[in-house]
Amino acid sequence: MRVWIIFLLCLAGHAMAAPAVEDAIMEELVTEEPVAEEVEVGANPVQIEIGEFDEAIEVVEEEEEVFTENPCLEHHCKKGKVCEVDESNTPMCVCQDPSSCAPAEGDFEHVCGTDNKTYDSSCHFFATKCALEGTKKGHKLHLDYIGPCKYIETCLDSELSEFPLRMRDWLKNVLVTLFERDEDNNLLTEKQMLRVKKIFENEKRLQAGEHSLDLLAHDFEKNYNMYIFPVHWQFGQLDQHPVDGYLTHTELSPLRAPLIPMEHCTTRFFEECDADKDKYIALEEWANCFGIKEQDVDKDLII
Ligand SMILES: [Ca+2]
Ligand SMILES: [Ca+2]
């Protein structure tokens, strides 16, 4: 049960820091289109900063040349790749040499691949995956979880059925926490706020904390409607690359990767969630895994 408290904290943290977590894992999917630097037309930020010191002007010109002549500055590569220019000064993304990754500062930076190998950091992992691009092995290799590889107990059937009970409650609590902290209105959209407000104001709401499975099951039955939105919301958070109503292994990573070392049923849960075994979790499959009735699955709830 203690694990779930940590889990809750992490989760609140995760949701708050969603962009950062997603950056780490989702960059794998970022397309290689050049990203324009935000420089105002006619403005030269370097000159403005240096001002009128004569000595500095030469430096300014040098920096300006680097800025205009290095096309890599405006060329974004997905994780595992770095930008290089060819003979005609055209930028291109090439696989990063794992030895050029910053050394890991501790175990917490290690990641475990689906090949059951520990990589020093996600940088090392993605660089290795890049080198295997186009091979069957590379296609199958994913980041499995955060932290060094370790023995993960088999998930028993009885334990598997407990998983959605806690997960649903947790999703609901994350949303309520976001609602409470959202002073600047940038964690949730207005429509989301309205939905969560209803949950927040429901006096019969089970407060965040340690609850027995019986109580969680009872609450789900009693306050079923309260759980519909959080389940849809989490799906929408993950379905981003692309937004298509299906979750790939990589899209699921921001949720799975921190969870697996703490919750040994995570892998099995998401595997079984893909009921038709096509390697994608559709919204209907997702909702069903969390006990949401078919008639309540509504893609318009993903707002
Ligand atoms: Ca998707
Ligand atoms: Ca499926």
mmCIF file of C-alpha atoms and ligand atoms in Angstrom:
data_model
loop_
_atom_site.group_PDB
_atom_site.id
_atom_site.type_symbol
_atom_site.label_atom_id
_atom_site.label_comp_id
_atom_site.label_asym_id
_atom_site.label_seq_id
_atom_site.Cartn_x
_atom_site.Cartn_y
_atom_site.Cartn_z
ATOM 1 C CA MET A 1 0.000 0.000 0.000
ATOM 2 C CA ARG A 2 2.905 2.276 0.736
ATOM 3 C CA VAL A 3 3.828 2.025 -2.874
ATOM 4 C CA TRP A 4 0.580 3.691 -3.744
ATOM 5 C CA ILE A 5 1.334 6.696 -1.635
ATOM 6 C CA ILE A 6 4.615 7.151 -3.423
ATOM 7 C CA PHE A 7 2.788 6.464 -6.622
ATOM 8 C CA LEU A 8 0.298 9.169 -5.815
ATOM 9 C CA LEU A 9 3.034 11.664 -5.115
ATOM 10 C CA CYS A 10 4.817 10.739 -8.279
ATOM 11 C CA LEU A 11 1.634 10.955 -10.144
ATOM 12 C CA ALA A 12 0.776 14.389 -8.943
ATOM 13 C CA GLY A 13 4.332 15.262 -9.826
ATOM 14 C CA HIS A 14 3.985 13.583 -13.164
ATOM 15 C CA ALA A 15 0.858 15.410 -14.060
ATOM 16 C CA MET A 16 2.295 18.710 -12.953
ATOM 17 C CA ALA A 17 5.433 18.079 -14.897
ATOM 18 C CA ALA A 18 3.754 16.343 -17.760
ATOM 19 C CA PRO A 19 5.514 18.371 -20.457
ATOM 20 C CA ALA A 20 8.942 17.543 -19.006
ATOM 21 C CA VAL A 21 8.234 13.839 -18.670
ATOM 22 C CA GLU A 22 6.810 13.736 -22.106
ATOM 23 C CA ASP A 23 9.772 15.578 -23.508
ATOM 24 C CA ALA A 24 12.016 12.879 -22.170
ATOM 25 C CA ILE A 25 10.111 10.022 -23.681
ATOM 26 C CA MET A 26 8.032 11.515 -26.417
ATOM 27 C CA GLU A 27 10.878 13.211 -28.189
ATOM 28 C CA GLU A 28 11.418 9.848 -29.718
ATOM 29 C CA LEU A 29 8.492 10.692 -31.913
ATOM 30 C CA VAL A 30 9.190 14.273 -32.756
ATOM 31 C CA THR A 31 9.490 14.765 -36.472
ATOM 32 C CA GLU A 32 12.648 16.126 -37.894
ATOM 33 C CA GLU A 33 11.211 19.299 -39.264
ATOM 34 C CA PRO A 34 13.331 22.375 -38.719
ATOM 35 C CA VAL A 35 12.112 24.535 -35.884
ATOM 36 C CA ALA A 36 12.349 28.238 -36.518
ATOM 37 C CA GLU A 37 14.185 30.216 -33.854
ATOM 38 C CA GLU A 38 12.122 32.931 -32.291
ATOM 39 C CA VAL A 39 13.997 36.028 -33.299
ATOM 40 C CA GLU A 40 12.128 39.175 -34.004
ATOM 41 C CA VAL A 41 12.468 40.474 -37.522
ATOM 42 C CA GLY A 42 15.144 43.135 -37.624
ATOM 43 C CA ALA A 43 16.295 42.523 -34.069
ATOM 44 C CA ASN A 44 19.745 41.295 -33.286
ATOM 45 C CA PRO A 45 19.644 40.036 -29.722
ATOM 46 C CA VAL A 46 23.414 39.749 -29.500
ATOM 47 C CA GLN A 47 24.010 43.356 -30.497
ATOM 48 C CA ILE A 48 21.345 44.622 -28.191
ATOM 49 C CA GLU A 49 22.989 42.848 -25.287
ATOM 50 C CA ILE A 50 26.560 43.859 -26.049
ATOM 51 C CA GLY A 51 25.624 47.483 -26.553
ATOM 52 C CA GLU A 52 28.192 49.943 -27.815
ATOM 53 C CA PHE A 53 31.467 48.521 -26.501
ATOM 54 C CA ASP A 54 33.802 48.611 -29.463
ATOM 55 C CA GLU A 55 35.870 45.680 -28.351
ATOM 56 C CA ALA A 56 32.868 43.456 -28.263
ATOM 57 C CA ILE A 57 31.695 44.229 -31.740
ATOM 58 C CA GLU A 58 34.016 41.737 -33.363
ATOM 59 C CA VAL A 59 32.677 39.030 -31.115
ATOM 60 C CA VAL A 60 29.198 40.037 -32.137
ATOM 61 C CA GLU A 61 30.007 39.557 -35.779
ATOM 62 C CA GLU A 62 31.587 36.183 -35.173
ATOM 63 C CA GLU A 63 28.595 34.984 -33.229
ATOM 64 C CA GLU A 64 26.277 36.271 -35.856
ATOM 65 C CA GLU A 65 28.129 34.326 -38.514
ATOM 66 C CA VAL A 66 27.895 31.137 -36.500
ATOM 67 C CA PHE A 67 24.212 31.790 -36.040
ATOM 68 C CA THR A 68 23.492 32.208 -39.723
ATOM 69 C CA GLU A 69 25.947 29.641 -40.986
ATOM 70 C CA ASN A 70 25.163 26.712 -38.745
ATOM 71 C CA PRO A 71 21.925 25.292 -40.102
ATOM 72 C CA CYS A 72 21.891 22.777 -37.254
ATOM 73 C CA LEU A 73 20.820 25.482 -34.849
ATOM 74 C CA GLU A 74 17.439 25.458 -36.495
ATOM 75 C CA HIS A 75 17.237 21.770 -37.137
ATOM 76 C CA HIS A 76 15.625 19.597 -34.515
ATOM 77 C CA CYS A 77 16.420 15.901 -34.321
ATOM 78 C CA LYS A 78 14.440 13.290 -32.457
ATOM 79 C CA LYS A 79 15.918 11.590 -29.428
ATOM 80 C CA GLY A 80 18.879 9.365 -30.226
ATOM 81 C CA LYS A 81 19.936 11.549 -33.160
ATOM 82 C CA VAL A 82 22.113 14.626 -33.498
ATOM 83 C CA CYS A 83 22.367 17.162 -36.275
ATOM 84 C CA GLU A 84 25.304 17.209 -38.677
ATOM 85 C CA VAL A 85 25.807 19.086 -41.933
ATOM 86 C CA ASP A 86 26.858 17.421 -45.171
ATOM 87 C CA GLU A 87 29.257 18.879 -47.800
ATOM 88 C CA SER A 88 26.594 21.228 -49.124
ATOM 89 C CA ASN A 89 25.928 22.569 -45.610
ATOM 90 C CA THR A 90 22.559 20.859 -45.456
ATOM 91 C CA PRO A 91 21.575 19.755 -41.946
ATOM 92 C CA MET A 92 20.670 16.139 -41.355
ATOM 93 C CA CYS A 93 19.991 13.964 -38.364
ATOM 94 C CA VAL A 94 22.387 11.100 -37.710
ATOM 95 C CA CYS A 95 22.513 8.559 -34.914
ATOM 96 C CA GLN A 96 24.179 9.881 -31.800
ATOM 97 C CA ASP A 97 27.233 8.027 -30.535
ATOM 98 C CA PRO A 98 26.220 6.702 -27.083
ATOM 99 C CA SER A 99 29.654 7.687 -25.777
ATOM 100 C CA SER A 100 28.764 11.335 -26.405
ATOM 101 C CA CYS A 101 25.878 11.135 -23.910
ATOM 102 C CA ALA A 102 26.467 12.869 -20.582
ATOM 103 C CA PRO A 103 27.431 10.281 -17.951
ATOM 104 C CA ALA A 104 24.565 9.317 -15.642
ATOM 105 C CA GLU A 105 24.612 11.056 -12.284
ATOM 106 C CA GLY A 106 23.057 8.148 -10.475
ATOM 107 C CA ASP A 107 20.934 5.020 -10.635
ATOM 108 C CA PHE A 108 17.835 7.125 -11.031
ATOM 109 C CA GLU A 109 18.951 8.067 -14.518
ATOM 110 C CA HIS A 110 19.288 4.448 -15.615
ATOM 111 C CA VAL A 111 16.551 2.988 -17.755
ATOM 112 C CA CYS A 112 15.626 -0.590 -18.534
ATOM 113 C CA GLY A 113 14.964 -1.565 -22.138
ATOM 114 C CA THR A 114 12.513 -4.200 -23.301
ATOM 115 C CA ASP A 115 15.640 -6.229 -24.086
ATOM 116 C CA ASN A 116 16.074 -6.431 -20.301
ATOM 117 C CA LYS A 117 19.325 -4.483 -20.471
ATOM 118 C CA THR A 118 20.108 -1.536 -18.242
ATOM 119 C CA TYR A 119 21.177 1.621 -20.070
ATOM 120 C CA ASP A 120 23.071 4.410 -18.292
ATOM 121 C CA SER A 121 20.459 7.003 -19.274
ATOM 122 C CA SER A 122 17.628 7.516 -21.731
ATOM 123 C CA CYS A 123 20.207 9.239 -23.987
ATOM 124 C CA HIS A 124 22.259 6.035 -24.099
ATOM 125 C CA PHE A 125 19.117 4.037 -24.724
ATOM 126 C CA PHE A 126 17.848 6.117 -27.637
ATOM 127 C CA ALA A 127 21.310 6.344 -29.209
ATOM 128 C CA THR A 128 21.512 2.543 -29.093
ATOM 129 C CA LYS A 129 18.016 2.177 -30.499
ATOM 130 C CA CYS A 130 18.892 4.559 -33.321
ATOM 131 C CA ALA A 131 21.882 2.448 -34.328
ATOM 132 C CA LEU A 132 19.490 -0.503 -34.686
ATOM 133 C CA GLU A 133 17.007 1.428 -36.835
ATOM 134 C CA GLY A 134 15.643 -0.620 -39.685
ATOM 135 C CA THR A 135 16.404 -3.920 -37.993
ATOM 136 C CA LYS A 136 13.886 -6.235 -36.389
ATOM 137 C CA LYS A 137 15.711 -5.905 -33.107
ATOM 138 C CA GLY A 138 15.528 -2.116 -33.275
ATOM 139 C CA HIS A 139 11.832 -2.213 -34.079
ATOM 140 C CA LYS A 140 11.130 -4.350 -31.041
ATOM 141 C CA LEU A 141 13.306 -2.356 -28.648
ATOM 142 C CA HIS A 142 11.473 0.102 -26.412
ATOM 143 C CA LEU A 143 12.191 1.901 -23.211
ATOM 144 C CA ASP A 144 10.483 -0.354 -20.684
ATOM 145 C CA TYR A 145 10.840 1.462 -17.403
ATOM 146 C CA ILE A 146 12.771 4.042 -15.416
ATOM 147 C CA GLY A 147 15.588 2.703 -13.257
ATOM 148 C CA PRO A 148 17.948 -0.247 -13.647
ATOM 149 C CA CYS A 149 16.455 -3.557 -14.766
ATOM 150 C CA LYS A 150 15.324 -5.657 -11.853
ATOM 151 C CA TYR A 151 13.383 -8.782 -11.099
ATOM 152 C CA ILE A 152 9.684 -8.070 -11.432
ATOM 153 C CA GLU A 153 7.329 -10.520 -9.788
ATOM 154 C CA THR A 154 4.725 -12.304 -11.852
ATOM 155 C CA CYS A 155 1.370 -10.603 -11.655
ATOM 156 C CA LEU A 156 -1.296 -12.994 -10.399
ATOM 157 C CA ASP A 157 -4.865 -12.901 -11.713
ATOM 158 C CA SER A 158 -6.182 -11.735 -8.354
ATOM 159 C CA GLU A 159 -3.643 -8.898 -8.267
ATOM 160 C CA LEU A 160 -4.418 -7.913 -11.821
ATOM 161 C CA SER A 161 -8.043 -7.274 -10.965
ATOM 162 C CA GLU A 162 -6.981 -4.896 -8.167
ATOM 163 C CA PHE A 163 -4.953 -2.727 -10.484
ATOM 164 C CA PRO A 164 -7.756 -0.732 -12.157
ATOM 165 C CA LEU A 165 -9.423 -0.116 -8.787
ATOM 166 C CA ARG A 166 -6.434 1.835 -7.549
ATOM 167 C CA MET A 167 -5.536 3.357 -10.853
ATOM 168 C CA ARG A 168 -8.979 4.863 -11.352
ATOM 169 C CA ASP A 169 -8.975 6.339 -7.876
ATOM 170 C CA TRP A 170 -5.529 7.712 -8.498
ATOM 171 C CA LEU A 171 -6.531 9.331 -11.804
ATOM 172 C CA LYS A 172 -9.442 11.005 -10.103
ATOM 173 C CA ASN A 173 -7.168 12.305 -7.341
ATOM 174 C CA VAL A 174 -4.615 13.611 -9.822
ATOM 175 C CA LEU A 175 -7.293 15.620 -11.546
ATOM 176 C CA VAL A 176 -8.575 17.005 -8.266
ATOM 177 C CA THR A 177 -5.010 17.956 -7.279
ATOM 178 C CA LEU A 178 -4.520 19.686 -10.611
ATOM 179 C CA PHE A 179 -7.776 21.505 -10.103
ATOM 180 C CA GLU A 180 -6.736 22.692 -6.643
ATOM 181 C CA ARG A 181 -3.362 23.911 -7.794
ATOM 182 C CA ASP A 182 -4.442 25.415 -11.054
ATOM 183 C CA GLU A 183 -4.336 29.049 -10.024
ATOM 184 C CA ASP A 184 -3.052 30.251 -13.353
ATOM 185 C CA ASN A 185 -5.446 28.163 -15.365
ATOM 186 C CA ASN A 186 -2.754 26.505 -17.359
ATOM 187 C CA LEU A 187 -2.897 22.940 -16.110
ATOM 188 C CA LEU A 188 -6.420 22.249 -17.252
ATOM 189 C CA THR A 189 -8.476 23.770 -20.019
ATOM 190 C CA GLU A 190 -11.695 25.551 -19.174
ATOM 191 C CA LYS A 191 -13.811 22.610 -20.271
ATOM 192 C CA GLN A 192 -11.687 20.234 -18.210
ATOM 193 C CA MET A 193 -11.971 22.562 -15.206
ATOM 194 C CA LEU A 194 -15.749 22.413 -15.405
ATOM 195 C CA ARG A 195 -15.723 18.625 -15.438
ATOM 196 C CA VAL A 196 -13.308 18.345 -12.542
ATOM 197 C CA LYS A 197 -15.143 21.000 -10.560
ATOM 198 C CA LYS A 198 -18.097 18.638 -10.379
ATOM 199 C CA ILE A 199 -15.894 15.892 -8.982
ATOM 200 C CA PHE A 200 -14.200 18.303 -6.609
ATOM 201 C CA GLU A 201 -17.476 19.582 -5.230
ATOM 202 C CA ASN A 202 -19.026 16.178 -4.773
ATOM 203 C CA GLU A 203 -19.217 15.760 -1.038
ATOM 204 C CA LYS A 204 -19.405 12.013 -1.301
ATOM 205 C CA ARG A 205 -16.038 11.957 -3.022
ATOM 206 C CA LEU A 206 -13.563 9.537 -1.497
ATOM 207 C CA GLN A 207 -10.679 11.666 -0.240
ATOM 208 C CA ALA A 208 -7.191 10.815 -1.448
ATOM 209 C CA GLY A 209 -5.509 8.343 0.838
ATOM 210 C CA GLU A 210 -5.138 4.690 1.604
ATOM 211 C CA HIS A 211 -8.331 2.788 1.031
ATOM 212 C CA SER A 212 -9.124 -0.890 1.146
ATOM 213 C CA LEU A 213 -9.911 -2.553 -2.147
ATOM 214 C CA ASP A 214 -13.424 -3.234 -0.901
ATOM 215 C CA LEU A 215 -13.994 0.438 -0.297
ATOM 216 C CA LEU A 216 -12.575 1.353 -3.698
ATOM 217 C CA ALA A 217 -14.815 -1.189 -5.380
ATOM 218 C CA HIS A 218 -17.814 0.080 -3.439
ATOM 219 C CA ASP A 219 -17.024 3.680 -4.322
ATOM 220 C CA PHE A 220 -16.717 2.837 -7.985
ATOM 221 C CA GLU A 221 -20.157 1.294 -7.902
ATOM 222 C CA LYS A 222 -21.669 4.132 -5.941
ATOM 223 C CA ASN A 223 -19.943 7.037 -7.681
ATOM 224 C CA TYR A 224 -19.430 5.454 -11.072
ATOM 225 C CA ASN A 225 -20.110 8.671 -13.002
ATOM 226 C CA MET A 226 -17.264 10.409 -11.224
ATOM 227 C CA TYR A 227 -14.760 8.047 -12.793
ATOM 228 C CA ILE A 228 -15.796 8.378 -16.407
ATOM 229 C CA PHE A 229 -14.046 11.666 -17.092
ATOM 230 C CA PRO A 230 -10.675 10.880 -15.388
ATOM 231 C CA VAL A 231 -10.321 7.706 -17.468
ATOM 232 C CA HIS A 232 -10.993 9.648 -20.677
ATOM 233 C CA TRP A 233 -8.715 12.462 -19.582
ATOM 234 C CA GLN A 234 -5.716 10.189 -19.078
ATOM 235 C CA PHE A 235 -6.262 8.659 -22.493
ATOM 236 C CA GLY A 236 -6.256 12.120 -24.065
ATOM 237 C CA GLN A 237 -3.058 13.036 -22.219
ATOM 238 C CA LEU A 238 -1.289 10.043 -23.700
ATOM 239 C CA ASP A 239 -2.764 10.009 -27.206
ATOM 240 C CA GLN A 240 -0.565 12.748 -28.649
ATOM 241 C CA HIS A 241 1.813 11.329 -31.257
ATOM 242 C CA PRO A 242 -0.359 11.237 -33.274
ATOM 243 C CA VAL A 243 -3.769 12.136 -31.871
ATOM 244 C CA ASP A 244 -5.665 9.262 -33.451
ATOM 245 C CA GLY A 245 -7.659 7.471 -30.779
ATOM 246 C CA TYR A 246 -5.006 4.781 -30.340
ATOM 247 C CA LEU A 247 -2.132 4.439 -27.895
ATOM 248 C CA THR A 248 1.133 2.961 -29.064
ATOM 249 C CA HIS A 249 3.735 1.482 -26.754
ATOM 250 C CA THR A 250 5.669 4.749 -26.926
ATOM 251 C CA GLU A 251 2.636 6.910 -26.217
ATOM 252 C CA LEU A 252 1.941 4.797 -23.158
ATOM 253 C CA SER A 253 5.517 5.165 -21.913
ATOM 254 C CA PRO A 254 5.126 8.315 -19.798
ATOM 255 C CA LEU A 255 2.596 6.408 -17.716
ATOM 256 C CA ARG A 256 4.098 2.917 -17.802
ATOM 257 C CA ALA A 257 7.791 3.665 -17.421
ATOM 258 C CA PRO A 258 7.719 5.203 -13.919
ATOM 259 C CA LEU A 259 5.032 2.756 -12.777
ATOM 260 C CA ILE A 260 6.491 -0.633 -13.667
ATOM 261 C CA PRO A 261 9.240 -0.721 -10.992
ATOM 262 C CA MET A 262 6.617 -0.002 -8.316
ATOM 263 C CA GLU A 263 3.623 -1.925 -9.601
ATOM 264 C CA HIS A 264 4.394 -5.383 -10.889
ATOM 265 C CA CYS A 265 1.050 -5.734 -12.673
ATOM 266 C CA THR A 266 1.582 -2.730 -14.928
ATOM 267 C CA THR A 267 2.949 -4.598 -17.934
ATOM 268 C CA ARG A 268 0.344 -7.328 -17.802
ATOM 269 C CA PHE A 269 -2.453 -4.835 -17.285
ATOM 270 C CA PHE A 270 -1.623 -2.841 -20.395
ATOM 271 C CA GLU A 271 -0.923 -5.973 -22.415
ATOM 272 C CA GLU A 272 -4.346 -7.348 -21.615
ATOM 273 C CA CYS A 273 -5.900 -3.968 -22.192
ATOM 274 C CA ASP A 274 -5.129 -4.462 -25.874
ATOM 275 C CA ALA A 275 -7.960 -6.942 -26.174
ATOM 276 C CA ASP A 276 -7.664 -7.541 -29.921
ATOM 277 C CA LYS A 277 -3.846 -7.797 -29.685
ATOM 278 C CA ASP A 278 -3.141 -5.377 -32.519
ATOM 279 C CA LYS A 279 -0.477 -3.579 -30.428
ATOM 280 C CA TYR A 280 -2.620 -0.462 -30.086
ATOM 281 C CA ILE A 281 -4.911 0.406 -27.223
ATOM 282 C CA ALA A 282 -8.039 1.983 -28.642
ATOM 283 C CA LEU A 283 -10.188 4.274 -26.510
ATOM 284 C CA GLU A 284 -12.849 1.557 -26.234
ATOM 285 C CA GLU A 285 -10.264 -0.966 -25.047
ATOM 286 C CA TRP A 286 -8.822 1.533 -22.587
ATOM 287 C CA ALA A 287 -12.195 2.456 -21.114
ATOM 288 C CA ASN A 288 -13.149 -1.197 -20.820
ATOM 289 C CA CYS A 289 -9.953 -1.957 -18.871
ATOM 290 C CA PHE A 290 -11.026 0.579 -16.290
ATOM 291 C CA GLY A 291 -14.559 -0.720 -16.044
ATOM 292 C CA ILE A 292 -16.209 2.088 -17.989
ATOM 293 C CA LYS A 293 -19.343 0.802 -19.692
ATOM 294 C CA GLU A 294 -19.452 0.749 -23.452
ATOM 295 C CA GLN A 295 -22.316 3.243 -23.624
ATOM 296 C CA ASP A 296 -20.278 5.753 -21.617
ATOM 297 C CA VAL A 297 -17.249 5.748 -23.905
ATOM 298 C CA ASP A 298 -17.302 9.111 -25.595
ATOM 299 C CA LYS A 299 -14.464 10.538 -27.631
ATOM 300 C CA ASP A 300 -15.914 14.018 -27.144
ATOM 301 C CA LEU A 301 -14.916 13.751 -23.488
ATOM 302 C CA ILE A 302 -11.299 13.971 -24.548
ATOM 303 C CA ILE A 303 -11.118 17.727 -24.553
HETATM 304 CA CA CA B 1 -2.038 7.913 -30.813
HETATM 305 CA CA CA B 2 -6.067 -3.011 -29.708
#
